[in-house]
Short mmCIF file of C-alpha atoms and ligand atoms in Angstrom, two decimals:
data_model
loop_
_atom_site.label_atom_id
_atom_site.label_comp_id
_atom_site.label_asym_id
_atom_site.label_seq_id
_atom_site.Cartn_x
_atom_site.Cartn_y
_atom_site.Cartn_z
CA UNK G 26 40.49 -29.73 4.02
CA UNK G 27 40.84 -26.08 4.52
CA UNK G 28 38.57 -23.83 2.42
CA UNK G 29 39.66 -23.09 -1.35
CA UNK G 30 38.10 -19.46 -1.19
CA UNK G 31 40.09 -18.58 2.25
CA UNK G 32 42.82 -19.83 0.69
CA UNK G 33 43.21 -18.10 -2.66
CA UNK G 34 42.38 -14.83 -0.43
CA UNK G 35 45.99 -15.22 0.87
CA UNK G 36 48.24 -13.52 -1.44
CA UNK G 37 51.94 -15.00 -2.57
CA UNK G 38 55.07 -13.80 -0.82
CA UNK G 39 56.45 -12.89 -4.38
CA UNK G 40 52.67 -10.42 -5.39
CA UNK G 41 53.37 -9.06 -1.52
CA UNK G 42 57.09 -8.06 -2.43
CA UNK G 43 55.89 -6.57 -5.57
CA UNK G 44 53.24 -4.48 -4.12
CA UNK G 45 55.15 -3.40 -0.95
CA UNK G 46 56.48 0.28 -1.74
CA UNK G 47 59.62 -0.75 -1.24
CA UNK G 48 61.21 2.61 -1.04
CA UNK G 49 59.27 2.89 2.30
CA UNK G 50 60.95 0.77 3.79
CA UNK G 51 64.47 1.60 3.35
CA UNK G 52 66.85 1.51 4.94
CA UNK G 53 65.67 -2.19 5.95
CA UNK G 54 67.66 -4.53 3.69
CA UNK G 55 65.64 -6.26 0.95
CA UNK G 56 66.30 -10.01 1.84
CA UNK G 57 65.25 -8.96 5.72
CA UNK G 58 61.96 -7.38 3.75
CA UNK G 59 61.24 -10.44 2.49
CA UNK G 60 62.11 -12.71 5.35
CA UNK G 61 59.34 -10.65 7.52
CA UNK G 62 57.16 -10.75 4.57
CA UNK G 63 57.51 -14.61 4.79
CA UNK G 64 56.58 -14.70 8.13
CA UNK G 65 53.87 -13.17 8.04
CA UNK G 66 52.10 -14.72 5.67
CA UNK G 67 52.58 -18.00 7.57
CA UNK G 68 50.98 -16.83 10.03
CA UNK G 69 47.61 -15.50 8.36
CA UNK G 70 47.59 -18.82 6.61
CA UNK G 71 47.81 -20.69 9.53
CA UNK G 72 44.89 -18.10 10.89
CA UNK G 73 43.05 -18.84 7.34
CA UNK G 74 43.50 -22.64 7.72
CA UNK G 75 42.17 -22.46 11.53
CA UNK G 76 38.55 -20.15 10.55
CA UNK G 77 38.26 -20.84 7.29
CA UNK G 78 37.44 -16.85 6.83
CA UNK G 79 38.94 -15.33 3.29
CA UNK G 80 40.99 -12.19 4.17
CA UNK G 81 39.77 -8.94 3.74
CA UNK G 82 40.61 -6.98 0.75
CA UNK G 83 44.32 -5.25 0.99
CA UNK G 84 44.36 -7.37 4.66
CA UNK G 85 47.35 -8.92 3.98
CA UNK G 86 49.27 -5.94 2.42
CA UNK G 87 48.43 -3.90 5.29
CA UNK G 88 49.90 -6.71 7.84
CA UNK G 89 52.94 -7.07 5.94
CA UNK G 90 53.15 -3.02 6.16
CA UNK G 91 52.55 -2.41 9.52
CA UNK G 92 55.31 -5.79 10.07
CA UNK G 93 57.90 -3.92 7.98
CA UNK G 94 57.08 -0.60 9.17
CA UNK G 95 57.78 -1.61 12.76
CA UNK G 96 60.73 -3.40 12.64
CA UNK G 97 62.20 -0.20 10.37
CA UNK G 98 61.26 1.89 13.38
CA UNK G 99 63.28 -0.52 15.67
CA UNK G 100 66.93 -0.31 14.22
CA UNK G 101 69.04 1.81 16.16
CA UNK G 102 68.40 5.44 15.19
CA UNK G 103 68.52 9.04 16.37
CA UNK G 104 65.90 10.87 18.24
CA UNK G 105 65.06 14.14 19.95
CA UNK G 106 64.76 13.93 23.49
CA UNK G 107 62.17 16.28 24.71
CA UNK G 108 61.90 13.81 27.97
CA UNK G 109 63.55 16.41 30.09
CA UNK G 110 65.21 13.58 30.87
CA UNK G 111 69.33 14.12 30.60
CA UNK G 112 70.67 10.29 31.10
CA UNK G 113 67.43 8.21 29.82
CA UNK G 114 68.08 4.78 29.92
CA UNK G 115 65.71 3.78 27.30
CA UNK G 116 66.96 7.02 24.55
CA UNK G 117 70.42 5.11 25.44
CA UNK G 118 71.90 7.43 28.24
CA UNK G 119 74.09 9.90 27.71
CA UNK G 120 74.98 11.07 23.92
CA UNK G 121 79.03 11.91 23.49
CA UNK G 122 80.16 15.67 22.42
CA UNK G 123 81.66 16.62 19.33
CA UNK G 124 85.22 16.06 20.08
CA UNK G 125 84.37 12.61 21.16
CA UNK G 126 82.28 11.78 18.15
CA UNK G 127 84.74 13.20 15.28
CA UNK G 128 87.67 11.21 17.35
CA UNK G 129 85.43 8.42 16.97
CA UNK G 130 85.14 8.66 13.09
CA UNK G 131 88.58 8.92 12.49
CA UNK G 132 89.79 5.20 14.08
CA UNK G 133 86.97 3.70 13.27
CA UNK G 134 87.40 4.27 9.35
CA UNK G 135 91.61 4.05 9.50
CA UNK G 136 94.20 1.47 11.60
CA UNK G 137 95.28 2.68 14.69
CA UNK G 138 97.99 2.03 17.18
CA UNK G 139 95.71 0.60 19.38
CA UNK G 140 98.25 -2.23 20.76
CA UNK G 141 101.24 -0.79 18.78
CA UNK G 142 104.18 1.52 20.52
CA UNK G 143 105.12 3.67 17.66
CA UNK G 144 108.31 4.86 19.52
CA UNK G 145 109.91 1.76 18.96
CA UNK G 146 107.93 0.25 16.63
CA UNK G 147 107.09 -2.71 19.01
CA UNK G 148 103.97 -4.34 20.91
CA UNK G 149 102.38 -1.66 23.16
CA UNK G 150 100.20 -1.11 25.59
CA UNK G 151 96.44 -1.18 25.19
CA UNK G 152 94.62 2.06 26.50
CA UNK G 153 97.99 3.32 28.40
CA UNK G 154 96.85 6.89 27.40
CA UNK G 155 93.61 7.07 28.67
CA UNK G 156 94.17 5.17 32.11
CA UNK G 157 96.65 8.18 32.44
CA UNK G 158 93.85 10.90 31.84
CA UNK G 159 91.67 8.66 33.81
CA UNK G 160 94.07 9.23 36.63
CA UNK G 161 94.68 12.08 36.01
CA UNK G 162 91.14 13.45 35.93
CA UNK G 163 89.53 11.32 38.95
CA UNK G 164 93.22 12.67 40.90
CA UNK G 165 93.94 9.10 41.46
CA UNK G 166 97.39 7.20 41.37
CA UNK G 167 95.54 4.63 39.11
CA UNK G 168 92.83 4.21 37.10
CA UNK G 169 91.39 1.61 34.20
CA UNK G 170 88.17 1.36 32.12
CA UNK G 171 85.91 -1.35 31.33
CA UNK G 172 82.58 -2.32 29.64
CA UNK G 173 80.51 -0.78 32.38
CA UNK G 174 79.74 -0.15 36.28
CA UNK G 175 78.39 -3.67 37.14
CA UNK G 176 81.71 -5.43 35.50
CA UNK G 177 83.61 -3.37 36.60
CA UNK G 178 82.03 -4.06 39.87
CA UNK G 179 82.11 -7.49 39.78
CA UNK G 180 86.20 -7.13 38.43
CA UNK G 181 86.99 -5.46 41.37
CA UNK G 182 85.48 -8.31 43.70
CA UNK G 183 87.02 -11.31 41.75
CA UNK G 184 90.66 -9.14 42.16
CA UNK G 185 90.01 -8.77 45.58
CA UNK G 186 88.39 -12.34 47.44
CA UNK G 187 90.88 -15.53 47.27
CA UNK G 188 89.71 -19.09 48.49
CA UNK G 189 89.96 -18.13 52.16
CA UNK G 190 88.90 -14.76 52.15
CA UNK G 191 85.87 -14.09 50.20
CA UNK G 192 83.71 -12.28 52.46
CA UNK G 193 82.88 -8.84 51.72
CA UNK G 194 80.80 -6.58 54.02
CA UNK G 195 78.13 -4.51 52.66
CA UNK G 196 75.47 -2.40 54.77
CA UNK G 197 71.95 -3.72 54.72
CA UNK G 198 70.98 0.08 53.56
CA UNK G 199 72.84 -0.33 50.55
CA UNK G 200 71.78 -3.83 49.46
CA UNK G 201 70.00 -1.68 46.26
CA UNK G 202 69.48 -2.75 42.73
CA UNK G 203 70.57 -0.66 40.12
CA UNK G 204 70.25 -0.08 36.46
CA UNK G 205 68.96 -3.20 34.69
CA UNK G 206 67.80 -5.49 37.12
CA UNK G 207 71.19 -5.96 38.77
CA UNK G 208 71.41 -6.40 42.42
CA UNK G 209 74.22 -5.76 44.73
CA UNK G 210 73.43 -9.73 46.35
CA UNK G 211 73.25 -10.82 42.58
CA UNK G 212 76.44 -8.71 41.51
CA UNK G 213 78.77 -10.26 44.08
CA UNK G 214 77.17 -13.90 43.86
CA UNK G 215 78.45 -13.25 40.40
CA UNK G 216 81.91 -12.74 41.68
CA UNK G 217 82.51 -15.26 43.87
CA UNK G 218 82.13 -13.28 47.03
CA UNK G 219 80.51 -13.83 50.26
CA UNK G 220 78.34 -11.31 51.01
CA UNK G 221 78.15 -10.58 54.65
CA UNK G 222 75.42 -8.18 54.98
CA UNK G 223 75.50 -5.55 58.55
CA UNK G 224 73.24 -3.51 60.13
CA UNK G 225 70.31 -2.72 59.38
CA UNK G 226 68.27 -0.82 56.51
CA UNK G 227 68.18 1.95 57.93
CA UNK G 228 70.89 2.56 60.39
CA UNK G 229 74.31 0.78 60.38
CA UNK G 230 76.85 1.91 62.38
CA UNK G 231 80.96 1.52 62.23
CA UNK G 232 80.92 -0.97 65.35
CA UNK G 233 78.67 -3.10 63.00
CA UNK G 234 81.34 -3.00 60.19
CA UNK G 235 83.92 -3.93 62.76
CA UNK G 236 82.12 -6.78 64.34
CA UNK G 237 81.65 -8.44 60.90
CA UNK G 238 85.57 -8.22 60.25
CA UNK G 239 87.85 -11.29 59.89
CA UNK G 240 90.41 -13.30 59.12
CA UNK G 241 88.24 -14.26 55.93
CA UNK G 242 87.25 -10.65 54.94
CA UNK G 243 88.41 -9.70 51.55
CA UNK G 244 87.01 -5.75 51.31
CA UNK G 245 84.35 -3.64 52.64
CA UNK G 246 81.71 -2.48 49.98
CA UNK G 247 79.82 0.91 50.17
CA UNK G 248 77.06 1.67 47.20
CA UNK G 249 76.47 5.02 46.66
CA UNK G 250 72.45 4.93 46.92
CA UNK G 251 72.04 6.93 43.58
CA UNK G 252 68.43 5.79 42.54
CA UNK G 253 66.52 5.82 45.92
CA UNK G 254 67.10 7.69 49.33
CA UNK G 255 66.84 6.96 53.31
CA UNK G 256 64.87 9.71 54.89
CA UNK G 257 64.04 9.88 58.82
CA UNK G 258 65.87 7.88 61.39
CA UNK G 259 69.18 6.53 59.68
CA UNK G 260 72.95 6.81 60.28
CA UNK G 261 76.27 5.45 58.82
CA UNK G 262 79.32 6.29 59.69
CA UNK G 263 81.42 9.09 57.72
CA UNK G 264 83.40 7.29 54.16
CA UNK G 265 86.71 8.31 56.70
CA UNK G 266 86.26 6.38 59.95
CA UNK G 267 85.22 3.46 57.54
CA UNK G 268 88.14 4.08 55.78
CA UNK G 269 89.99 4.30 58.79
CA UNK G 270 88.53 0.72 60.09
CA UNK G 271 89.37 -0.72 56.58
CA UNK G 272 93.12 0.60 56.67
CA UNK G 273 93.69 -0.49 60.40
CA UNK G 274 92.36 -4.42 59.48
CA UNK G 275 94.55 -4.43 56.15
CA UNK G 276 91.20 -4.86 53.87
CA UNK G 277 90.54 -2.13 51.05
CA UNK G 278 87.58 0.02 51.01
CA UNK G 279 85.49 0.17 47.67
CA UNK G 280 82.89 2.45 46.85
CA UNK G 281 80.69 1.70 43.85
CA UNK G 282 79.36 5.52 42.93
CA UNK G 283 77.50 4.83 40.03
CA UNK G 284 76.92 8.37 38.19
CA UNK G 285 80.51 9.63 37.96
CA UNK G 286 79.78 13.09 38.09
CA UNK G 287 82.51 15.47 37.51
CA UNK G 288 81.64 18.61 37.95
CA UNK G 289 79.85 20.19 41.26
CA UNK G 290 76.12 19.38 39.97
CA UNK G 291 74.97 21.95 42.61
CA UNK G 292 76.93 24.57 41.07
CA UNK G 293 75.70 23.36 37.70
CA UNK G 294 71.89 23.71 38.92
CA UNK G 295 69.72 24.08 41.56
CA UNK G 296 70.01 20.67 42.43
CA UNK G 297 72.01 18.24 45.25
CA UNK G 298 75.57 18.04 45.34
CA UNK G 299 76.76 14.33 43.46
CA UNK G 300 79.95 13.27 45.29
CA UNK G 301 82.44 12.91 42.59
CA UNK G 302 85.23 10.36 42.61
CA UNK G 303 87.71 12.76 43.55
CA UNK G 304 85.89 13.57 46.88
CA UNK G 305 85.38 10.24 47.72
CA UNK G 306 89.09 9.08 47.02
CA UNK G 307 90.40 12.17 49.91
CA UNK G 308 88.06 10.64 51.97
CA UNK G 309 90.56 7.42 52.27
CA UNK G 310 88.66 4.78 49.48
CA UNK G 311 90.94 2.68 48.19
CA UNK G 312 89.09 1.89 45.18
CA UNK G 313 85.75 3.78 43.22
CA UNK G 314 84.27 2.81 40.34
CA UNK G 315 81.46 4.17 38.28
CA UNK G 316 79.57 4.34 34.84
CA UNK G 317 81.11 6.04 31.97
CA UNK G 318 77.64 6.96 30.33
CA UNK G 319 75.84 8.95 33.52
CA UNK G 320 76.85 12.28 34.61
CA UNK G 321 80.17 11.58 32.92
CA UNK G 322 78.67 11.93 29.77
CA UNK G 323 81.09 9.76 28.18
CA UNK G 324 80.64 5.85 26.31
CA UNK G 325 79.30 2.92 27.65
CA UNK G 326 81.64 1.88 30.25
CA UNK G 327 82.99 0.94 34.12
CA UNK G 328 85.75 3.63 35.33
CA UNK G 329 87.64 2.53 38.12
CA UNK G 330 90.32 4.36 39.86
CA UNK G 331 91.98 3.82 43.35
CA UNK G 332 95.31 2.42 44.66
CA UNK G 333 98.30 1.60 41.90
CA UNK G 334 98.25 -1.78 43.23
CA UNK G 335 94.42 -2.43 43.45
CA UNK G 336 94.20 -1.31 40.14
CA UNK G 337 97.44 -3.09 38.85
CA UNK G 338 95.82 -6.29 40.33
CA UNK G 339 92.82 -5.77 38.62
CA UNK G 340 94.62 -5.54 35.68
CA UNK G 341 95.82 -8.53 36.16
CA UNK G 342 92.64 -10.50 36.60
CA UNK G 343 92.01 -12.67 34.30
CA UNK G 344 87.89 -11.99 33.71
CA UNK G 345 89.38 -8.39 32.79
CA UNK G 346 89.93 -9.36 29.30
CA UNK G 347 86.21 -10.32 29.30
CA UNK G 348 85.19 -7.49 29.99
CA UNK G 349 88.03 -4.88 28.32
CA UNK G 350 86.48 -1.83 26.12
CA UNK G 351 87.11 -2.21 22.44
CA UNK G 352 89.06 0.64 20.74
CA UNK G 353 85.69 2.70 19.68
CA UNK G 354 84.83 3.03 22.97
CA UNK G 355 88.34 3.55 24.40
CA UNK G 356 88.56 6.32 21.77
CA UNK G 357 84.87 8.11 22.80
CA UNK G 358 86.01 7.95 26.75
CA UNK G 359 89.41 9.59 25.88
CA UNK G 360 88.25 12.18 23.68
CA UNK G 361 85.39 13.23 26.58
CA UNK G 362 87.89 12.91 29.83
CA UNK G 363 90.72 14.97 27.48
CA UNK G 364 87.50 17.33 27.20
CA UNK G 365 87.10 17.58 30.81
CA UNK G 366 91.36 18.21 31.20
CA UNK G 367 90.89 20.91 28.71
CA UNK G 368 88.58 22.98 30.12
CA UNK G 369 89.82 22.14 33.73
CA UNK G 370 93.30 23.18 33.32
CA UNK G 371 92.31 27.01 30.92
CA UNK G 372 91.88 30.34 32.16
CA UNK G 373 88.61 30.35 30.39
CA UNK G 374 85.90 29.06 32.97
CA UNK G 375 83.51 27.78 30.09
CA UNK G 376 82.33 24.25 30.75
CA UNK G 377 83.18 21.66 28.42
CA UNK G 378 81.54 20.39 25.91
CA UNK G 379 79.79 17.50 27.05
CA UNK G 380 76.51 17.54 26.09
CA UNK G 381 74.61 16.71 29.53
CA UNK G 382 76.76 19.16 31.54
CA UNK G 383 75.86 21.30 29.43
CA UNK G 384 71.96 20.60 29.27
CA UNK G 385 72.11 20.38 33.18
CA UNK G 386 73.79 24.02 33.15
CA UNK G 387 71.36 25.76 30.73
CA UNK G 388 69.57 28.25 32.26
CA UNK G 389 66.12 28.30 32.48
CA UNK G 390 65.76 31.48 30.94
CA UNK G 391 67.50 30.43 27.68
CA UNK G 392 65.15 27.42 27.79
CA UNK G 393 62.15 29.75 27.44
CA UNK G 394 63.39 31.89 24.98
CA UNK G 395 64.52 29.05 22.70
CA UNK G 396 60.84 27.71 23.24
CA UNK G 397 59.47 31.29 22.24
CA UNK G 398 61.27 30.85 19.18
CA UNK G 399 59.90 27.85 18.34
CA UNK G 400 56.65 28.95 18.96
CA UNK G 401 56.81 31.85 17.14
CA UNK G 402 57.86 29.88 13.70
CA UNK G 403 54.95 28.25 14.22
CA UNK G 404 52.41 29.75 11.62
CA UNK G 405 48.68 28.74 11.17
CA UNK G 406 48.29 25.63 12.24
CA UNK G 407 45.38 23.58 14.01
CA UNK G 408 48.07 23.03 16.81
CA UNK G 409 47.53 24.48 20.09
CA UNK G 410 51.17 25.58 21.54
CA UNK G 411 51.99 27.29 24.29
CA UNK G 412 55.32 27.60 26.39
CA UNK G 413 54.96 26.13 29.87
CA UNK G 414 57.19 25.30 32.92
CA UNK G 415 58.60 21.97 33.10
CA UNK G 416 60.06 19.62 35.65
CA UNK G 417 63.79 18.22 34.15
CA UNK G 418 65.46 15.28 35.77
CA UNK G 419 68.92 13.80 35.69
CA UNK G 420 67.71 10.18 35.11
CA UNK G 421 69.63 7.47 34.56
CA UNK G 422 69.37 6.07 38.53
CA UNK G 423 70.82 9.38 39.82
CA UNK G 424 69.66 11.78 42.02
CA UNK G 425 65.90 10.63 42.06
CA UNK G 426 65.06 13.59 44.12
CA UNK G 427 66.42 16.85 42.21
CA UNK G 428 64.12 18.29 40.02
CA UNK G 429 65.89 20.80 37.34
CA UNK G 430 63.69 23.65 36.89
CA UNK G 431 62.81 23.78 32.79
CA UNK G 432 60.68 24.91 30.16
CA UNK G 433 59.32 23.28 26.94
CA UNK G 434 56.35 23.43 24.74
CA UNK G 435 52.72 21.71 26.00
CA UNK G 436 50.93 21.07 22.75
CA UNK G 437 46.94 20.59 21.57
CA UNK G 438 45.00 19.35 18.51
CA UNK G 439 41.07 19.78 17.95
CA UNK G 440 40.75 16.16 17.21
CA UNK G 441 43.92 14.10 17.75
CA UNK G 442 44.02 12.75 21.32
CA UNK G 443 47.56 13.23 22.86
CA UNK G 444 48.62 10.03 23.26
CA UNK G 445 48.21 9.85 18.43
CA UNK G 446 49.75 13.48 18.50
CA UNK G 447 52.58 11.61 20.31
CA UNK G 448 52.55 9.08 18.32
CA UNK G 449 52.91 11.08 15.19
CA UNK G 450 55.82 12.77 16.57
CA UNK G 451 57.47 9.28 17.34
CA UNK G 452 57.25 8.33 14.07
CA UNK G 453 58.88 11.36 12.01
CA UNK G 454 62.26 11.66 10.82
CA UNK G 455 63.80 12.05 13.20
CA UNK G 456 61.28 10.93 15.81
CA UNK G 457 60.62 12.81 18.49
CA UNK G 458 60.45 11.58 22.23
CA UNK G 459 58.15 13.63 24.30
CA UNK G 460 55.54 13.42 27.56
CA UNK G 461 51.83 13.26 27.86
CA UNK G 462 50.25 14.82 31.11
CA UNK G 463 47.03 15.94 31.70
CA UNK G 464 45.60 14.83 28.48
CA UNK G 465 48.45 16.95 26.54
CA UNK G 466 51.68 16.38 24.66
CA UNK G 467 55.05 17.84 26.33
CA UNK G 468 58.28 18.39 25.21
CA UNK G 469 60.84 19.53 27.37
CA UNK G 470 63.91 21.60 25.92
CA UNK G 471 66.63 20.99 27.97
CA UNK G 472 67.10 17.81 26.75
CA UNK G 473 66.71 19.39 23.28
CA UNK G 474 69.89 20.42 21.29
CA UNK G 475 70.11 24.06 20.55
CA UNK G 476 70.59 22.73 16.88
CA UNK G 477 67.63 20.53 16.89
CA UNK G 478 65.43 23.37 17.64
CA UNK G 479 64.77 24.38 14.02
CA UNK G 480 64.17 20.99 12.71
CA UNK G 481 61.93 20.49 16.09
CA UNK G 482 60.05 23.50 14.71
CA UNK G 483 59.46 22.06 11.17
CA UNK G 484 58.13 18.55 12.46
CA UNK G 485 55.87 20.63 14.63
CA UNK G 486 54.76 22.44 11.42
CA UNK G 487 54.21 19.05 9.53
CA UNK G 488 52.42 17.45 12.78
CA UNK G 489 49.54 19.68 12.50
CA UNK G 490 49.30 19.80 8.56
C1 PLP L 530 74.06 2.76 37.40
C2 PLP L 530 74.79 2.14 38.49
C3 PLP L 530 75.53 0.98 38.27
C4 PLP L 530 75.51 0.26 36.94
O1 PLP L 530 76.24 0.93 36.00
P1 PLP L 530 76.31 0.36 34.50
O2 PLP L 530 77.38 1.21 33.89
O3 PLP L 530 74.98 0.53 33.91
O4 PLP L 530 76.72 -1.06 34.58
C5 PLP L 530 76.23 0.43 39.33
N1 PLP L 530 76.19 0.99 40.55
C6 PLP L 530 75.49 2.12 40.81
C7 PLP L 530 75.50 2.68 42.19
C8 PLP L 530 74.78 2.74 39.77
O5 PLP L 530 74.10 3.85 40.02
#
């Protein structure tokens, strides 16, 4: 018999609703209010019923609160990146540019000829246009998109094994995981390839590849190593005598390269050069693929671009209508590879306007001057700012080792430790997404919009009020 007093210290779900400042908590739908309201209540009666302790005074208000409150700050929702990280997994890679994004208003709010040949007025052909930019940009004869790298990866292995020939060689020093969890062994188990692993980690050389070739071999693999590096004593033979080997013993070379960058990153920054898929392809591959949201700077999704009749087969696979982009994404990844085109193909040298090209490209000097300006708006606060030096990073898996000089803001408070001061920052409208070090808060500009800095500014103001 659990105790009356605990008991009628529990309030109602209806007294809860009432008292809950709703306006709070929008935009949260009401009935998904009250369903968390619900909940928790069961769960301090159930903690009521078990000690037989009333609840505090305004204990259950403030649960329900802090319930709501946290699931608000978990629906998907902009931020400021002051990471200095450009393609951060978590702050959901890469964000699109402006041509991309207006594009992307436009079908999604009105029909579209998505599957519709307005010519004749008959059935057409799903994404035709942009697997001819795709083409087109990566200077391949083909090219097709999917949901991302890994199914596009695993497309490209189901399109190229058959029941007799479904082994596929892959060096030991590429056997990596990548984003997610995924693993290379994992991917092709996936696909219904044999993987037939040479070498070793650290060394594998072409005789290895050739030893391990068959009447039962479907392809050779190569993964570009984008989130780790070999140092000391390794080897591999060149992307041409492997493609060279492939092309004598009639079995395509792929090469999953992960980042997609387009541009020459070490004419972007002082950084490493990124092969791009248009290197690699010279080099003989039959096949590339790679992620649409890395140094692409595009959508969510797999690019892969080779041979017309690697792709064409692809095409043809059935898994590839599991795995097909819908039309807001095939719109987004249009929109940035016509962005690419544009700039590629016009006198003017400017670099398009994708927005971690451009964030990679800013110069340092700009960075501190923007962070001057900040600083300088900053009036009479208990905050401690001061401009500092920062360390940038690609991200995403790609080039662990380049560090992008940058500059930001390292900020102090009397008596909030940095890990609340980030906090607070986290939870403001927008939030922003900085880095403690040292027992301070950093924020890093160069993963900061130009166009954010002004609003940055004002949240700063508000943090220290
Ligand atoms: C990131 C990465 C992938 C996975 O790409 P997703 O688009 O996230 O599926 C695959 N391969 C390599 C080499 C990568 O770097």
């Amino acid at each position: 018999m659990p105790n009356q007093d605990a008991m009628r210290s529990l309030p109602s779900v209806e007294k809860l609703l009432q008292e809950l400042d709703t306006g709070a908590f929008d935009p949260v739908p009401r009935p998904v209010v009250a369903d968390v309201v619900r909940r928790e209540v069961a769960t301090l009666r159930e903690r009521v019923v078990a000690s037989g302790t009333p609840l505090g005074d305004g204990e259950a208000l403030a649960a329900v609160t802090a319930a709501v409150l946290g699931l608000r700050a978990a629906r998907l929702q902009p931020v400021i990146n002051a990471t200095g990280v450009l393609i951060h997994t978590n702050l959901g890679r890469s964000p699109v540019g402006q041509r991309a994004a207006d594009a992307l208003r436009a079908i999604a709010t009105n029909y579209s000829n998505l599957e519709f040949d307005l010519p004749s007025g008959q059935r057409g052909k799903r994404a035709g246009y942009l697997e001819q930019l795709l083409a087109t940009l990566t200077e391949a004869p083909a090219a097709v998109a999917v949901n991302n790298c890994a199914s596009a990866l695993v497309l490209i292995l189901k399109s190229l094994i058959a029941p007799e020939k479904r082994e596929v060689i892959v060096s030991r020093g590429e056997l990596v995981e990548i984003g997610g969890g995924f693993r290379i062994p994992e991917i092709m188990e996936a696909s219904g390839a044999v993987l037939i692993e040479v070498g070793a980690t650290n060394k594998t050389n072409l005789e290895d590849y050739q030893n391990a070739i068959t009447e039962r071999s479907a392809a050779i693999l190569k993964v570009h190593r984008s989130n780790f590096w070999l140092g000391g004593f390794t080897g591999e033979p060149m992307t041409e005598e492997l493609a060279e080997l492939a092309d004598r013993s009639g079995i395509p070379l792929v090469e999953d390269l992960g980042s997609g960058a387009m541009m020459q990153t070490d004419q972007l920054a002082p950084i490493e050069h990124e092969p791009t898929p248009m290197e690699i392809l010279r080099k003989g591959v039959g096949l590339v693929c790679f992620s649409g949201d890395k140094l692409l700077g595009g959508p969510q999704s797999g690019i892969i671009a080779g041979r017309a009749e690697l792709v064409a087969a692809i095409k043809n696979e059935p898994f590839f209508r599991a795995v097909r982009c819908d039309k807001l994404i095939l719109t987004v990844l249009q929109e940035t590879v016509a962005e690419y085109l544009a700039t590629r193909h016009s006198d003017d040298p400017s670099l398009p306007h994708i927005p971690v090209v451009r964030a990679l490209a800013t110069p340092v000097e700009e960075l501190k001057e923007r962070a001057q300006n900040i600083l300088a708006a900053l009036s009479s606060s208990a905050l401690q700012a001061e401009l500092i030096a920062t360390v940038a990073r690609t991200g995403g898996g790609t080039m662990p080792r380049s560090e992008i000089p940058s500059a930001g803001l390292v900020l102090r408070h009397p008596s909030l430790k940095a890990e609340e001061l980030a906090e607070r920052l986290r939870s403001g409208v927008p939030p922003v997404v900085g880095y403690v070090d040292e027992d301070a808060l950093r924020l890093d500009l160069r993963t900061v919009f130009p166009d954010q800095d002004e609003e940055l500014g004002r949240l700063l103001q508000h943090l220290a009020e």
